[in-house]
Amino acid sequence: MMGPMSRRSAHSLRFFGQWLRNPRQTAAIAPSSPELAAAVLAELPQGARRIIELGGGTGVITHALLDAGIAPDDLLIIELNASLHAQLQARVPGARVVQGDALHTAELALASGYLEHGPADAIVSGLGLLTMSRETQSAILQSAFACLGPDGVMVQFTYGPLSPVNQSLLLELGFAARRGELVLRNVPPATVWTIRRNRAKAIRPRTVHR
Ligand SMILES: C[S@@+](CC[C@H](N)C(=O)[O-])C[C@H]1O[C@@H](n2cnc3c(N)ncnc32)[C@H](O)[C@@H]1O
Protein backbone atom coordinates (compact mmCIF):
# COMPACT_ATOMS: atom_id res chain seq x y z
CA MET A 1 0.00 0.00 0.00
CA MET A 2 1.28 3.52 -0.86
CA GLY A 3 2.11 5.90 2.00
CA PRO A 4 1.27 9.63 1.78
CA MET A 5 4.80 10.53 0.55
CA SER A 6 4.88 7.97 -2.27
CA ARG A 7 1.31 8.94 -3.20
CA ARG A 8 2.44 12.57 -3.43
CA SER A 9 5.40 11.55 -5.60
CA ALA A 10 3.13 9.55 -7.91
CA HIS A 11 0.77 12.52 -8.24
CA SER A 12 3.68 14.89 -8.87
CA LEU A 13 5.02 12.64 -11.61
CA ARG A 14 1.62 12.33 -13.25
CA PHE A 15 1.10 16.09 -13.08
CA PHE A 16 4.58 16.74 -14.50
CA GLY A 17 3.71 14.43 -17.43
CA GLN A 18 0.65 16.57 -18.18
CA TRP A 19 2.75 19.73 -17.89
CA LEU A 20 5.19 18.33 -20.49
CA ARG A 21 2.24 17.76 -22.85
CA ASN A 22 0.62 21.14 -22.31
CA PRO A 23 2.59 23.57 -20.08
CA ARG A 24 0.36 26.58 -20.73
CA GLN A 25 -2.86 24.83 -19.79
CA THR A 26 -1.43 22.85 -16.86
CA ALA A 27 0.04 26.14 -15.57
CA ALA A 28 2.45 24.61 -13.00
CA ILE A 29 5.09 21.90 -13.06
CA ALA A 30 3.91 20.38 -9.78
CA PRO A 31 0.67 20.03 -7.85
CA SER A 32 0.11 22.54 -5.04
CA SER A 33 1.84 21.91 -1.73
CA PRO A 34 -0.17 21.18 1.45
CA GLU A 35 0.94 24.65 2.66
CA LEU A 36 -0.64 26.34 -0.38
CA ALA A 37 -3.80 24.27 0.03
CA ALA A 38 -4.00 25.41 3.68
CA ALA A 39 -3.54 29.08 2.66
CA VAL A 40 -6.35 28.73 0.11
CA LEU A 41 -8.69 27.18 2.67
CA ALA A 42 -7.87 29.94 5.17
CA GLU A 43 -9.49 32.46 2.78
CA LEU A 44 -12.84 30.68 2.59
CA PRO A 45 -15.70 32.62 4.21
CA GLN A 46 -16.61 31.34 7.64
CA GLY A 47 -19.14 28.54 7.36
CA ALA A 48 -18.54 28.07 3.61
CA ARG A 49 -19.99 24.71 2.73
CA ARG A 50 -20.70 24.61 -1.00
CA ILE A 51 -17.54 24.94 -3.05
CA ILE A 52 -16.76 24.87 -6.77
CA GLU A 53 -13.15 24.08 -7.66
CA LEU A 54 -11.82 25.18 -11.06
CA GLY A 55 -8.88 23.11 -12.32
CA GLY A 56 -8.81 20.25 -9.81
CA GLY A 57 -5.53 18.77 -11.11
CA THR A 58 -4.44 15.80 -9.01
CA GLY A 59 -6.76 16.85 -6.20
CA VAL A 60 -4.47 18.40 -3.57
CA ILE A 61 -6.94 21.21 -2.83
CA THR A 62 -9.92 18.90 -3.30
CA HIS A 63 -8.59 16.58 -0.59
CA ALA A 64 -7.78 19.48 1.71
CA LEU A 65 -11.41 20.62 1.33
CA LEU A 66 -12.70 17.12 2.11
CA ASP A 67 -10.33 16.82 5.09
CA ALA A 68 -11.67 20.15 6.37
CA GLY A 69 -15.17 18.65 6.44
CA ILE A 70 -16.65 19.76 3.11
CA ALA A 71 -19.10 17.03 2.06
CA PRO A 72 -18.39 15.45 -1.36
CA ASP A 73 -21.96 16.28 -2.37
CA ASP A 74 -21.28 19.98 -1.76
CA LEU A 75 -18.29 19.96 -4.12
CA LEU A 76 -18.25 20.54 -7.86
CA ILE A 77 -14.87 20.14 -9.55
CA ILE A 78 -14.26 21.25 -13.12
CA GLU A 79 -11.11 19.96 -14.82
CA LEU A 80 -10.33 20.40 -18.51
CA ASN A 81 -7.57 17.79 -18.87
CA ALA A 82 -9.15 14.41 -19.71
CA SER A 83 -6.48 12.34 -17.98
CA LEU A 84 -6.46 14.41 -14.76
CA HIS A 85 -10.26 14.47 -14.82
CA ALA A 86 -10.48 10.65 -15.05
CA GLN A 87 -8.06 10.19 -12.14
CA LEU A 88 -9.83 12.77 -10.00
CA GLN A 89 -13.23 11.28 -10.70
CA ALA A 90 -12.00 7.85 -9.58
CA ARG A 91 -10.46 9.28 -6.43
CA VAL A 92 -13.29 11.53 -5.19
CA PRO A 93 -16.39 9.36 -5.08
CA GLY A 94 -19.58 11.23 -4.30
CA ALA A 95 -18.40 14.59 -5.67
CA ARG A 96 -19.44 15.96 -9.03
CA VAL A 97 -16.23 15.91 -11.08
CA VAL A 98 -16.91 17.33 -14.51
CA GLN A 99 -14.62 17.40 -17.51
CA GLY A 100 -15.02 20.81 -19.06
CA ASP A 101 -13.76 24.32 -19.52
CA ALA A 102 -14.06 26.84 -16.69
CA LEU A 103 -15.29 29.25 -19.38
CA HIS A 104 -18.58 27.36 -19.06
CA THR A 105 -18.67 27.02 -15.26
CA ALA A 106 -22.27 28.22 -14.96
CA GLU A 107 -23.56 25.91 -17.71
CA LEU A 108 -21.62 22.95 -16.30
CA ALA A 109 -22.85 23.65 -12.77
CA LEU A 110 -26.45 23.80 -14.00
CA ALA A 111 -26.16 20.66 -16.16
CA SER A 112 -24.56 18.69 -13.32
CA GLY A 113 -27.48 19.50 -11.01
CA TYR A 114 -25.15 21.22 -8.53
CA LEU A 115 -27.11 24.50 -8.50
CA GLU A 116 -30.40 22.76 -7.71
CA HIS A 117 -29.28 22.86 -4.07
CA GLY A 118 -28.51 26.57 -4.14
CA PRO A 119 -25.58 28.78 -5.09
CA ALA A 120 -22.00 28.06 -4.11
CA ASP A 121 -20.41 29.87 -1.16
CA ALA A 122 -16.98 29.99 -2.79
CA ILE A 123 -15.02 29.23 -5.91
CA VAL A 124 -11.49 27.93 -5.49
CA SER A 125 -9.26 28.25 -8.53
CA GLY A 126 -5.76 27.28 -9.58
CA LEU A 127 -6.35 28.19 -13.21
CA GLY A 128 -3.45 29.88 -14.96
CA LEU A 129 -5.34 33.18 -15.38
CA LEU A 130 -2.10 35.11 -15.96
CA THR A 131 -1.51 33.50 -19.35
CA MET A 132 -5.14 33.98 -20.48
CA SER A 133 -6.44 36.87 -22.56
CA ARG A 134 -8.54 39.59 -20.93
CA GLU A 135 -11.62 38.25 -22.78
CA THR A 136 -11.08 34.72 -21.45
CA GLN A 137 -10.45 35.96 -17.92
CA SER A 138 -13.59 38.08 -18.10
CA ALA A 139 -15.73 35.18 -19.36
CA ILE A 140 -14.40 32.79 -16.69
CA LEU A 141 -14.96 35.29 -13.88
CA GLN A 142 -18.50 36.12 -15.01
CA SER A 143 -19.43 32.46 -15.39
CA ALA A 144 -17.93 31.61 -12.00
CA PHE A 145 -19.63 34.52 -10.17
CA ALA A 146 -22.97 33.57 -11.73
CA CYS A 147 -22.81 30.44 -9.51
CA LEU A 148 -22.08 32.34 -6.29
CA GLY A 149 -24.44 33.83 -3.74
CA PRO A 150 -24.25 37.63 -3.13
CA ASP A 151 -21.45 37.28 -0.55
CA GLY A 152 -19.62 34.57 -2.45
CA VAL A 153 -15.88 34.78 -2.91
CA MET A 154 -13.40 33.44 -5.44
CA VAL A 155 -10.10 32.27 -3.98
CA GLN A 156 -7.44 32.23 -6.68
CA PHE A 157 -3.76 31.43 -6.33
CA THR A 158 -1.20 32.79 -8.71
CA TYR A 159 2.55 32.52 -9.33
CA GLY A 160 3.12 36.17 -10.31
CA PRO A 161 3.78 39.15 -8.02
CA LEU A 162 0.61 41.02 -9.06
CA SER A 163 -3.11 40.39 -8.97
CA PRO A 164 -4.02 37.59 -11.41
CA VAL A 165 -6.74 39.91 -12.77
CA ASN A 166 -5.76 43.48 -13.56
CA GLN A 167 -7.44 46.46 -11.97
CA SER A 168 -9.18 47.68 -15.12
CA LEU A 169 -10.92 44.34 -15.68
CA LEU A 170 -11.85 44.12 -11.99
CA LEU A 171 -13.39 47.60 -12.21
CA GLU A 172 -15.22 46.78 -15.42
CA LEU A 173 -16.77 43.67 -13.82
CA GLY A 174 -17.51 45.39 -10.49
CA PHE A 175 -15.13 43.17 -8.54
CA ALA A 176 -12.38 43.89 -6.04
CA ALA A 177 -9.32 41.75 -5.31
CA ARG A 178 -7.32 41.42 -2.10
CA ARG A 179 -3.88 39.91 -1.72
CA GLY A 180 -3.56 37.08 0.82
CA GLU A 181 -0.69 34.90 1.91
CA LEU A 182 2.51 34.40 -0.08
CA VAL A 183 3.38 30.71 0.19
CA LEU A 184 7.08 30.09 -0.37
CA ARG A 185 6.82 26.36 0.23
CA ASN A 186 5.31 25.67 -3.17
CA VAL A 187 6.79 25.07 -6.62
CA PRO A 188 6.75 27.82 -7.76
CA PRO A 189 5.99 30.08 -4.76
CA ALA A 190 2.40 31.29 -4.97
CA THR A 191 0.22 34.07 -3.61
CA VAL A 192 -3.42 33.59 -2.67
CA TRP A 193 -5.90 36.28 -3.78
CA THR A 194 -9.57 36.73 -3.01
CA ILE A 195 -11.97 38.31 -5.49
CA ARG A 196 -15.38 39.59 -4.43
CA ARG A 197 -18.19 41.70 -5.79
CA ASN A 198 -17.44 45.32 -5.09
CA ARG A 199 -20.59 46.47 -3.34
CA ALA A 200 -20.10 50.12 -4.27
CA LYS A 201 -19.69 49.52 -7.99
CA ALA A 202 -21.20 46.16 -8.74
CA ILE A 203 -22.83 45.78 -12.12
CA ARG A 204 -24.11 42.42 -11.08
CA PRO A 205 -23.20 39.70 -13.58
CA ARG A 206 -25.90 37.27 -14.62
CA THR A 207 -26.98 34.82 -11.94
CA VAL A 208 -27.92 31.26 -12.85
CA HIS A 209 -28.69 29.76 -9.46
CA ARG A 210 -32.27 29.65 -8.29
C1 LIG B 1 -1.94 25.05 -11.63
S1 LIG B 1 -2.89 23.59 -11.90
C2 LIG B 1 -3.66 23.43 -10.31
C3 LIG B 1 -4.09 22.02 -10.01
C4 LIG B 1 -4.60 21.76 -8.59
N1 LIG B 1 -5.76 22.58 -8.27
C5 LIG B 1 -3.50 22.03 -7.58
O1 LIG B 1 -3.64 23.03 -6.86
O2 LIG B 1 -2.56 21.25 -7.52
C6 LIG B 1 -4.18 24.16 -13.00
C7 LIG B 1 -5.20 23.10 -13.36
O3 LIG B 1 -6.24 23.72 -14.13
C8 LIG B 1 -6.59 22.88 -15.23
N2 LIG B 1 -7.14 23.77 -16.26
C9 LIG B 1 -6.47 24.61 -17.10
N3 LIG B 1 -7.30 25.33 -17.85
C10 LIG B 1 -8.56 24.95 -17.49
C11 LIG B 1 -9.86 25.36 -17.90
N4 LIG B 1 -10.03 26.29 -18.86
N5 LIG B 1 -10.94 24.78 -17.32
C12 LIG B 1 -10.77 23.85 -16.34
N6 LIG B 1 -9.56 23.41 -15.92
C13 LIG B 1 -8.47 23.95 -16.47
C14 LIG B 1 -5.27 22.22 -15.61
O4 LIG B 1 -5.46 21.03 -16.34
C15 LIG B 1 -4.65 21.97 -14.21
O5 LIG B 1 -5.08 20.75 -13.67
mmCIF file of C-alpha atoms and ligand atoms in Angstrom:
data_model
loop_
_atom_site.group_PDB
_atom_site.id
_atom_site.type_symbol
_atom_site.label_atom_id
_atom_site.label_comp_id
_atom_site.label_asym_id
_atom_site.label_seq_id
_atom_site.Cartn_x
_atom_site.Cartn_y
_atom_site.Cartn_z
ATOM 1 C CA MET A 1 0.000 0.000 0.000
ATOM 2 C CA MET A 2 1.282 3.515 -0.857
ATOM 3 C CA GLY A 3 2.111 5.901 2.001
ATOM 4 C CA PRO A 4 1.275 9.629 1.777
ATOM 5 C CA MET A 5 4.804 10.529 0.550
ATOM 6 C CA SER A 6 4.882 7.973 -2.272
ATOM 7 C CA ARG A 7 1.306 8.936 -3.196
ATOM 8 C CA ARG A 8 2.443 12.568 -3.425
ATOM 9 C CA SER A 9 5.404 11.552 -5.600
ATOM 10 C CA ALA A 10 3.134 9.548 -7.910
ATOM 11 C CA HIS A 11 0.772 12.524 -8.242
ATOM 12 C CA SER A 12 3.685 14.887 -8.871
ATOM 13 C CA LEU A 13 5.022 12.641 -11.608
ATOM 14 C CA ARG A 14 1.621 12.331 -13.253
ATOM 15 C CA PHE A 15 1.099 16.094 -13.079
ATOM 16 C CA PHE A 16 4.578 16.743 -14.502
ATOM 17 C CA GLY A 17 3.705 14.430 -17.428
ATOM 18 C CA GLN A 18 0.647 16.574 -18.177
ATOM 19 C CA TRP A 19 2.754 19.728 -17.890
ATOM 20 C CA LEU A 20 5.193 18.326 -20.493
ATOM 21 C CA ARG A 21 2.242 17.755 -22.848
ATOM 22 C CA ASN A 22 0.624 21.142 -22.307
ATOM 23 C CA PRO A 23 2.592 23.569 -20.084
ATOM 24 C CA ARG A 24 0.363 26.579 -20.725
ATOM 25 C CA GLN A 25 -2.857 24.826 -19.791
ATOM 26 C CA THR A 26 -1.434 22.848 -16.862
ATOM 27 C CA ALA A 27 0.040 26.138 -15.569
ATOM 28 C CA ALA A 28 2.446 24.609 -12.997
ATOM 29 C CA ILE A 29 5.091 21.905 -13.056
ATOM 30 C CA ALA A 30 3.912 20.380 -9.776
ATOM 31 C CA PRO A 31 0.667 20.031 -7.847
ATOM 32 C CA SER A 32 0.113 22.542 -5.040
ATOM 33 C CA SER A 33 1.838 21.906 -1.731
ATOM 34 C CA PRO A 34 -0.165 21.184 1.446
ATOM 35 C CA GLU A 35 0.941 24.647 2.658
ATOM 36 C CA LEU A 36 -0.637 26.344 -0.376
ATOM 37 C CA ALA A 37 -3.800 24.265 0.032
ATOM 38 C CA ALA A 38 -4.002 25.406 3.685
ATOM 39 C CA ALA A 39 -3.539 29.075 2.659
ATOM 40 C CA VAL A 40 -6.353 28.734 0.106
ATOM 41 C CA LEU A 41 -8.694 27.180 2.670
ATOM 42 C CA ALA A 42 -7.869 29.938 5.166
ATOM 43 C CA GLU A 43 -9.491 32.463 2.784
ATOM 44 C CA LEU A 44 -12.840 30.680 2.589
ATOM 45 C CA PRO A 45 -15.699 32.616 4.208
ATOM 46 C CA GLN A 46 -16.609 31.338 7.644
ATOM 47 C CA GLY A 47 -19.137 28.539 7.360
ATOM 48 C CA ALA A 48 -18.540 28.073 3.612
ATOM 49 C CA ARG A 49 -19.988 24.708 2.730
ATOM 50 C CA ARG A 50 -20.704 24.607 -0.998
ATOM 51 C CA ILE A 51 -17.540 24.945 -3.048
ATOM 52 C CA ILE A 52 -16.763 24.868 -6.767
ATOM 53 C CA GLU A 53 -13.153 24.084 -7.664
ATOM 54 C CA LEU A 54 -11.822 25.178 -11.056
ATOM 55 C CA GLY A 55 -8.881 23.111 -12.317
ATOM 56 C CA GLY A 56 -8.805 20.253 -9.814
ATOM 57 C CA GLY A 57 -5.534 18.767 -11.110
ATOM 58 C CA THR A 58 -4.442 15.797 -9.015
ATOM 59 C CA GLY A 59 -6.760 16.851 -6.200
ATOM 60 C CA VAL A 60 -4.472 18.402 -3.569
ATOM 61 C CA ILE A 61 -6.942 21.206 -2.827
ATOM 62 C CA THR A 62 -9.921 18.901 -3.296
ATOM 63 C CA HIS A 63 -8.593 16.583 -0.591
ATOM 64 C CA ALA A 64 -7.776 19.481 1.715
ATOM 65 C CA LEU A 65 -11.412 20.619 1.333
ATOM 66 C CA LEU A 66 -12.702 17.125 2.113
ATOM 67 C CA ASP A 67 -10.326 16.822 5.093
ATOM 68 C CA ALA A 68 -11.674 20.150 6.369
ATOM 69 C CA GLY A 69 -15.172 18.654 6.441
ATOM 70 C CA ILE A 70 -16.652 19.757 3.106
ATOM 71 C CA ALA A 71 -19.096 17.030 2.060
ATOM 72 C CA PRO A 72 -18.395 15.446 -1.356
ATOM 73 C CA ASP A 73 -21.960 16.279 -2.375
ATOM 74 C CA ASP A 74 -21.277 19.983 -1.763
ATOM 75 C CA LEU A 75 -18.294 19.961 -4.116
ATOM 76 C CA LEU A 76 -18.252 20.542 -7.861
ATOM 77 C CA ILE A 77 -14.873 20.136 -9.546
ATOM 78 C CA ILE A 78 -14.258 21.251 -13.116
ATOM 79 C CA GLU A 79 -11.107 19.958 -14.820
ATOM 80 C CA LEU A 80 -10.327 20.402 -18.508
ATOM 81 C CA ASN A 81 -7.567 17.794 -18.875
ATOM 82 C CA ALA A 82 -9.148 14.406 -19.714
ATOM 83 C CA SER A 83 -6.480 12.340 -17.980
ATOM 84 C CA LEU A 84 -6.457 14.415 -14.761
ATOM 85 C CA HIS A 85 -10.257 14.473 -14.818
ATOM 86 C CA ALA A 86 -10.482 10.652 -15.054
ATOM 87 C CA GLN A 87 -8.061 10.193 -12.145
ATOM 88 C CA LEU A 88 -9.829 12.766 -9.998
ATOM 89 C CA GLN A 89 -13.226 11.278 -10.705
ATOM 90 C CA ALA A 90 -11.998 7.854 -9.580
ATOM 91 C CA ARG A 91 -10.460 9.280 -6.426
ATOM 92 C CA VAL A 92 -13.286 11.528 -5.192
ATOM 93 C CA PRO A 93 -16.393 9.355 -5.081
ATOM 94 C CA GLY A 94 -19.576 11.231 -4.300
ATOM 95 C CA ALA A 95 -18.400 14.586 -5.673
ATOM 96 C CA ARG A 96 -19.438 15.965 -9.030
ATOM 97 C CA VAL A 97 -16.231 15.907 -11.078
ATOM 98 C CA VAL A 98 -16.912 17.329 -14.509
ATOM 99 C CA GLN A 99 -14.616 17.397 -17.513
ATOM 100 C CA GLY A 100 -15.019 20.807 -19.060
ATOM 101 C CA ASP A 101 -13.761 24.323 -19.523
ATOM 102 C CA ALA A 102 -14.059 26.840 -16.694
ATOM 103 C CA LEU A 103 -15.287 29.247 -19.377
ATOM 104 C CA HIS A 104 -18.578 27.357 -19.058
ATOM 105 C CA THR A 105 -18.671 27.023 -15.255
ATOM 106 C CA ALA A 106 -22.274 28.218 -14.963
ATOM 107 C CA GLU A 107 -23.563 25.908 -17.710
ATOM 108 C CA LEU A 108 -21.621 22.948 -16.297
ATOM 109 C CA ALA A 109 -22.851 23.654 -12.775
ATOM 110 C CA LEU A 110 -26.454 23.798 -14.002
ATOM 111 C CA ALA A 111 -26.163 20.665 -16.156
ATOM 112 C CA SER A 112 -24.563 18.686 -13.321
ATOM 113 C CA GLY A 113 -27.482 19.503 -11.005
ATOM 114 C CA TYR A 114 -25.147 21.224 -8.532
ATOM 115 C CA LEU A 115 -27.108 24.497 -8.495
ATOM 116 C CA GLU A 116 -30.396 22.758 -7.713
ATOM 117 C CA HIS A 117 -29.276 22.855 -4.075
ATOM 118 C CA GLY A 118 -28.505 26.571 -4.143
ATOM 119 C CA PRO A 119 -25.584 28.783 -5.085
ATOM 120 C CA ALA A 120 -21.996 28.057 -4.115
ATOM 121 C CA ASP A 121 -20.411 29.873 -1.158
ATOM 122 C CA ALA A 122 -16.978 29.991 -2.788
ATOM 123 C CA ILE A 123 -15.016 29.228 -5.909
ATOM 124 C CA VAL A 124 -11.485 27.928 -5.492
ATOM 125 C CA SER A 125 -9.256 28.246 -8.531
ATOM 126 C CA GLY A 126 -5.760 27.277 -9.580
ATOM 127 C CA LEU A 127 -6.354 28.187 -13.212
ATOM 128 C CA GLY A 128 -3.446 29.876 -14.959
ATOM 129 C CA LEU A 129 -5.337 33.182 -15.379
ATOM 130 C CA LEU A 130 -2.097 35.114 -15.963
ATOM 131 C CA THR A 131 -1.510 33.500 -19.354
ATOM 132 C CA MET A 132 -5.139 33.983 -20.478
ATOM 133 C CA SER A 133 -6.439 36.870 -22.561
ATOM 134 C CA ARG A 134 -8.545 39.589 -20.929
ATOM 135 C CA GLU A 135 -11.621 38.246 -22.776
ATOM 136 C CA THR A 136 -11.077 34.718 -21.451
ATOM 137 C CA GLN A 137 -10.449 35.963 -17.918
ATOM 138 C CA SER A 138 -13.586 38.076 -18.100
ATOM 139 C CA ALA A 139 -15.731 35.178 -19.362
ATOM 140 C CA ILE A 140 -14.395 32.794 -16.690
ATOM 141 C CA LEU A 141 -14.964 35.288 -13.877
ATOM 142 C CA GLN A 142 -18.499 36.120 -15.011
ATOM 143 C CA SER A 143 -19.435 32.464 -15.392
ATOM 144 C CA ALA A 144 -17.933 31.614 -12.001
ATOM 145 C CA PHE A 145 -19.626 34.519 -10.165
ATOM 146 C CA ALA A 146 -22.967 33.565 -11.726
ATOM 147 C CA CYS A 147 -22.812 30.443 -9.512
ATOM 148 C CA LEU A 148 -22.081 32.336 -6.289
ATOM 149 C CA GLY A 149 -24.444 33.830 -3.744
ATOM 150 C CA PRO A 150 -24.248 37.629 -3.129
ATOM 151 C CA ASP A 151 -21.452 37.277 -0.554
ATOM 152 C CA GLY A 152 -19.619 34.571 -2.448
ATOM 153 C CA VAL A 153 -15.883 34.777 -2.914
ATOM 154 C CA MET A 154 -13.404 33.439 -5.442
ATOM 155 C CA VAL A 155 -10.096 32.273 -3.978
ATOM 156 C CA GLN A 156 -7.436 32.229 -6.680
ATOM 157 C CA PHE A 157 -3.763 31.431 -6.331
ATOM 158 C CA THR A 158 -1.198 32.792 -8.713
ATOM 159 C CA TYR A 159 2.551 32.525 -9.332
ATOM 160 C CA GLY A 160 3.120 36.174 -10.313
ATOM 161 C CA PRO A 161 3.782 39.153 -8.022
ATOM 162 C CA LEU A 162 0.606 41.021 -9.057
ATOM 163 C CA SER A 163 -3.109 40.393 -8.965
ATOM 164 C CA PRO A 164 -4.016 37.590 -11.410
ATOM 165 C CA VAL A 165 -6.744 39.909 -12.773
ATOM 166 C CA ASN A 166 -5.755 43.482 -13.557
ATOM 167 C CA GLN A 167 -7.442 46.464 -11.965
ATOM 168 C CA SER A 168 -9.182 47.683 -15.120
ATOM 169 C CA LEU A 169 -10.918 44.343 -15.677
ATOM 170 C CA LEU A 170 -11.846 44.120 -11.989
ATOM 171 C CA LEU A 171 -13.393 47.599 -12.209
ATOM 172 C CA GLU A 172 -15.225 46.781 -15.422
ATOM 173 C CA LEU A 173 -16.768 43.670 -13.820
ATOM 174 C CA GLY A 174 -17.515 45.385 -10.494
ATOM 175 C CA PHE A 175 -15.129 43.166 -8.538
ATOM 176 C CA ALA A 176 -12.378 43.888 -6.042
ATOM 177 C CA ALA A 177 -9.318 41.750 -5.312
ATOM 178 C CA ARG A 178 -7.324 41.423 -2.097
ATOM 179 C CA ARG A 179 -3.881 39.909 -1.715
ATOM 180 C CA GLY A 180 -3.564 37.081 0.821
ATOM 181 C CA GLU A 181 -0.687 34.896 1.912
ATOM 182 C CA LEU A 182 2.510 34.398 -0.080
ATOM 183 C CA VAL A 183 3.380 30.709 0.192
ATOM 184 C CA LEU A 184 7.085 30.087 -0.372
ATOM 185 C CA ARG A 185 6.824 26.356 0.232
ATOM 186 C CA ASN A 186 5.309 25.670 -3.167
ATOM 187 C CA VAL A 187 6.791 25.071 -6.622
ATOM 188 C CA PRO A 188 6.748 27.820 -7.755
ATOM 189 C CA PRO A 189 5.994 30.081 -4.755
ATOM 190 C CA ALA A 190 2.398 31.286 -4.970
ATOM 191 C CA THR A 191 0.216 34.069 -3.612
ATOM 192 C CA VAL A 192 -3.416 33.595 -2.672
ATOM 193 C CA TRP A 193 -5.899 36.285 -3.777
ATOM 194 C CA THR A 194 -9.566 36.732 -3.010
ATOM 195 C CA ILE A 195 -11.965 38.314 -5.490
ATOM 196 C CA ARG A 196 -15.382 39.595 -4.434
ATOM 197 C CA ARG A 197 -18.187 41.703 -5.788
ATOM 198 C CA ASN A 198 -17.439 45.315 -5.087
ATOM 199 C CA ARG A 199 -20.590 46.466 -3.343
ATOM 200 C CA ALA A 200 -20.096 50.121 -4.270
ATOM 201 C CA LYS A 201 -19.694 49.516 -7.995
ATOM 202 C CA ALA A 202 -21.197 46.159 -8.739
ATOM 203 C CA ILE A 203 -22.828 45.778 -12.120
ATOM 204 C CA ARG A 204 -24.109 42.417 -11.077
ATOM 205 C CA PRO A 205 -23.199 39.697 -13.581
ATOM 206 C CA ARG A 206 -25.897 37.266 -14.617
ATOM 207 C CA THR A 207 -26.983 34.817 -11.938
ATOM 208 C CA VAL A 208 -27.922 31.264 -12.854
ATOM 209 C CA HIS A 209 -28.687 29.765 -9.460
ATOM 210 C CA ARG A 210 -32.272 29.648 -8.294
HETATM 211 C C1 LIG B 1 -1.944 25.054 -11.627
HETATM 212 S S1 LIG B 1 -2.886 23.591 -11.900
HETATM 213 C C2 LIG B 1 -3.664 23.434 -10.309
HETATM 214 C C3 LIG B 1 -4.090 22.015 -10.014
HETATM 215 C C4 LIG B 1 -4.604 21.764 -8.594
HETATM 216 N N1 LIG B 1 -5.765 22.576 -8.268
HETATM 217 C C5 LIG B 1 -3.504 22.029 -7.575
HETATM 218 O O1 LIG B 1 -3.638 23.028 -6.860
HETATM 219 O O2 LIG B 1 -2.560 21.254 -7.524
HETATM 220 C C6 LIG B 1 -4.183 24.160 -12.999
HETATM 221 C C7 LIG B 1 -5.204 23.104 -13.357
HETATM 222 O O3 LIG B 1 -6.241 23.716 -14.127
HETATM 223 C C8 LIG B 1 -6.591 22.880 -15.231
HETATM 224 N N2 LIG B 1 -7.143 23.773 -16.264
HETATM 225 C C9 LIG B 1 -6.469 24.611 -17.095
HETATM 226 N N3 LIG B 1 -7.300 25.325 -17.847
HETATM 227 C C10 LIG B 1 -8.564 24.951 -17.490
HETATM 228 C C11 LIG B 1 -9.859 25.360 -17.904
HETATM 229 N N4 LIG B 1 -10.028 26.286 -18.859
HETATM 230 N N5 LIG B 1 -10.937 24.783 -17.319
HETATM 231 C C12 LIG B 1 -10.769 23.845 -16.339
HETATM 232 N N6 LIG B 1 -9.558 23.408 -15.916
HETATM 233 C C13 LIG B 1 -8.470 23.953 -16.471
HETATM 234 C C14 LIG B 1 -5.266 22.217 -15.606
HETATM 235 O O4 LIG B 1 -5.458 21.032 -16.339
HETATM 236 C C15 LIG B 1 -4.648 21.967 -14.212
HETATM 237 O O5 LIG B 1 -5.078 20.745 -13.674
#
